[in-house]
Amino acid sequence: MPSHDYTTRILWTGNRGEGTAHYRAYDRTWDIAVPGKAPVHCSNDPLLGGDPGKMNPEDLLLSALAACHMLWYLHYAAEAGIVVTSYSDVPLGVGEVGRGGAGRFVKVTLRPHVVVQPGTDLAAAEAIHHRIHEVCFIARSVNFPVDHAPTFAVSG
């Protein structure tokens, strides 16, 4: 099976001048700085004192799952002759925190809203969602269930 390499650059931006001299001496902020791409400014989860205006690792994982699902959905829809005119998702990730503060996702439900052209076979459009977890790189890489609860509308 062919392999693919992926890389990124994480640059901590939270040194206030004394580094990690003590727990409250530094910010939990960083940039994702992939060469040739716009930086993404990130912070810790707001529940842990992070900046709520910046992406956190949990946001990024949830977004990656939803984006991977969307891209495969659009691909399969195009192959099936299903014309999608709009696609949005508001996924829900459920996490738990154990002793010592260690957390993890226990499940994610993708909730895509798909708008299709009039005359579309909605059962066929819905069936596409069931095929995606077989191929989505991100969903196949996580150790928790990824469900989906799609809704559809017909463009008017």
mmCIF file of N, CA and C in Angstrom, residues 70 72-87 114-129 131 152-155:
data_model
loop_
_atom_site.group_PDB
_atom_site.id
_atom_site.type_symbol
_atom_site.label_atom_id
_atom_site.label_comp_id
_atom_site.label_asym_id
_atom_site.label_seq_id
_atom_site.Cartn_x
_atom_site.Cartn_y
_atom_site.Cartn_z
ATOM 1 N N MET A 70 -17.173 15.696 4.190
ATOM 2 C CA MET A 70 -17.762 16.549 3.164
ATOM 3 C C MET A 70 -17.101 16.326 1.801
ATOM 4 N N TRP A 72 -15.473 13.736 0.607
ATOM 5 C CA TRP A 72 -15.863 12.452 0.028
ATOM 6 C C TRP A 72 -17.333 12.470 -0.406
ATOM 7 N N TYR A 73 -18.190 13.126 0.386
ATOM 8 C CA TYR A 73 -19.598 13.206 0.013
ATOM 9 C C TYR A 73 -19.746 13.898 -1.340
ATOM 10 N N LEU A 74 -19.088 15.035 -1.502
ATOM 11 C CA LEU A 74 -19.181 15.778 -2.762
ATOM 12 C C LEU A 74 -18.651 14.942 -3.923
ATOM 13 N N HIS A 75 -17.582 14.216 -3.697
ATOM 14 C CA HIS A 75 -17.017 13.345 -4.731
ATOM 15 C C HIS A 75 -18.023 12.269 -5.146
ATOM 16 N N TYR A 76 -18.555 11.553 -4.162
ATOM 17 C CA TYR A 76 -19.514 10.487 -4.469
ATOM 18 C C TYR A 76 -20.799 11.035 -5.076
ATOM 19 N N ALA A 77 -21.230 12.213 -4.622
ATOM 20 C CA ALA A 77 -22.441 12.819 -5.196
ATOM 21 C C ALA A 77 -22.210 13.143 -6.673
ATOM 22 N N ALA A 78 -21.063 13.713 -6.991
ATOM 23 C CA ALA A 78 -20.751 14.038 -8.387
ATOM 24 C C ALA A 78 -20.724 12.765 -9.236
ATOM 25 N N GLU A 79 -20.114 11.706 -8.720
ATOM 26 C CA GLU A 79 -20.083 10.434 -9.450
ATOM 27 C C GLU A 79 -21.482 9.875 -9.687
ATOM 28 N N ALA A 80 -22.396 10.081 -8.719
ATOM 29 C CA ALA A 80 -23.748 9.535 -8.807
ATOM 30 C C ALA A 80 -24.698 10.436 -9.582
ATOM 31 N N GLY A 81 -24.230 11.600 -10.014
ATOM 32 C CA GLY A 81 -25.097 12.527 -10.734
ATOM 33 C C GLY A 81 -26.020 13.301 -9.816
ATOM 34 N N ILE A 82 -25.697 13.339 -8.538
ATOM 35 C CA ILE A 82 -26.483 14.108 -7.566
ATOM 36 C C ILE A 82 -25.848 15.489 -7.469
ATOM 37 N N VAL A 83 -26.621 16.511 -7.802
ATOM 38 C CA VAL A 83 -26.082 17.865 -7.806
ATOM 39 C C VAL A 83 -26.328 18.513 -6.444
ATOM 40 N N VAL A 84 -25.244 18.726 -5.721
ATOM 41 C CA VAL A 84 -25.282 19.393 -4.417
ATOM 42 C C VAL A 84 -25.039 20.871 -4.666
ATOM 43 N N THR A 85 -25.925 21.722 -4.133
ATOM 44 C CA THR A 85 -25.764 23.163 -4.317
ATOM 45 C C THR A 85 -25.280 23.854 -3.051
ATOM 46 N N SER A 86 -25.367 23.164 -1.921
ATOM 47 C CA SER A 86 -24.879 23.727 -0.656
ATOM 48 C C SER A 86 -24.631 22.573 0.310
ATOM 49 N N TYR A 87 -23.609 22.730 1.137
ATOM 50 C CA TYR A 87 -23.278 21.709 2.130
ATOM 51 C C TYR A 87 -22.706 22.437 3.340
ATOM 52 N N VAL A 114 -27.392 19.107 3.622
ATOM 53 C CA VAL A 114 -27.087 19.049 2.196
ATOM 54 C C VAL A 114 -28.277 19.578 1.403
ATOM 55 N N VAL A 115 -28.014 20.531 0.526
ATOM 56 C CA VAL A 115 -29.047 21.070 -0.358
ATOM 57 C C VAL A 115 -28.764 20.525 -1.751
ATOM 58 N N VAL A 116 -29.795 19.938 -2.345
ATOM 59 C CA VAL A 116 -29.669 19.313 -3.662
ATOM 60 C C VAL A 116 -30.688 19.915 -4.633
ATOM 61 N N GLN A 117 -30.474 19.655 -5.913
ATOM 62 C CA GLN A 117 -31.383 20.155 -6.939
ATOM 63 C C GLN A 117 -32.728 19.432 -6.880
ATOM 64 N N PRO A 118 -33.795 20.081 -7.347
ATOM 65 C CA PRO A 118 -35.095 19.425 -7.431
ATOM 66 C C PRO A 118 -35.007 18.142 -8.265
ATOM 67 N N GLY A 119 -35.768 17.137 -7.872
ATOM 68 C CA GLY A 119 -35.801 15.870 -8.578
ATOM 69 C C GLY A 119 -34.762 14.873 -8.090
ATOM 70 N N THR A 120 -33.938 15.257 -7.130
ATOM 71 C CA THR A 120 -32.902 14.372 -6.603
ATOM 72 C C THR A 120 -33.544 13.236 -5.806
ATOM 73 N N ASP A 121 -33.035 12.041 -5.986
ATOM 74 C CA ASP A 121 -33.444 10.882 -5.188
ATOM 75 C C ASP A 121 -32.799 11.044 -3.809
ATOM 76 N N LEU A 122 -33.596 11.475 -2.827
ATOM 77 C CA LEU A 122 -33.059 11.751 -1.495
ATOM 78 C C LEU A 122 -32.560 10.491 -0.794
ATOM 79 N N ALA A 123 -33.144 9.349 -1.077
ATOM 80 C CA ALA A 123 -32.655 8.099 -0.487
ATOM 81 C C ALA A 123 -31.246 7.789 -0.993
ATOM 82 N N ALA A 124 -31.008 8.013 -2.269
ATOM 83 C CA ALA A 124 -29.673 7.803 -2.832
ATOM 84 C C ALA A 124 -28.692 8.823 -2.268
ATOM 85 N N ALA A 125 -29.144 10.059 -2.105
ATOM 86 C CA ALA A 125 -28.287 11.103 -1.537
ATOM 87 C C ALA A 125 -27.923 10.767 -0.093
ATOM 88 N N GLU A 126 -28.860 10.231 0.652
ATOM 89 C CA GLU A 126 -28.599 9.858 2.047
ATOM 90 C C GLU A 126 -27.683 8.648 2.120
ATOM 91 N N ALA A 127 -27.841 7.711 1.225
ATOM 92 C CA ALA A 127 -27.048 6.474 1.235
ATOM 93 C C ALA A 127 -25.554 6.751 1.070
ATOM 94 N N ILE A 128 -25.213 7.826 0.412
ATOM 95 C CA ILE A 128 -23.797 8.157 0.218
ATOM 96 C C ILE A 128 -23.088 8.290 1.563
ATOM 97 N N HIS A 129 -23.766 8.869 2.541
ATOM 98 C CA HIS A 129 -23.137 9.067 3.860
ATOM 99 C C HIS A 129 -22.639 7.754 4.452
ATOM 100 N N ARG A 131 -21.286 5.253 3.024
ATOM 101 C CA ARG A 131 -20.091 4.725 2.342
ATOM 102 C C ARG A 131 -18.810 5.434 2.763
ATOM 103 N N PHE A 152 -31.522 17.033 4.675
ATOM 104 C CA PHE A 152 -31.513 17.434 3.267
ATOM 105 C C PHE A 152 -32.569 18.487 3.015
ATOM 106 N N ALA A 153 -32.301 19.291 2.013
ATOM 107 C CA ALA A 153 -33.279 20.245 1.501
ATOM 108 C C ALA A 153 -33.106 20.274 -0.015
ATOM 109 N N VAL A 154 -34.175 20.628 -0.693
ATOM 110 C CA VAL A 154 -34.146 20.745 -2.143
ATOM 111 C C VAL A 154 -34.124 22.222 -2.468
ATOM 112 N N SER A 155 -33.157 22.621 -3.313
ATOM 113 C CA SER A 155 -33.059 24.035 -3.670
ATOM 114 C C SER A 155 -34.285 24.445 -4.456
#
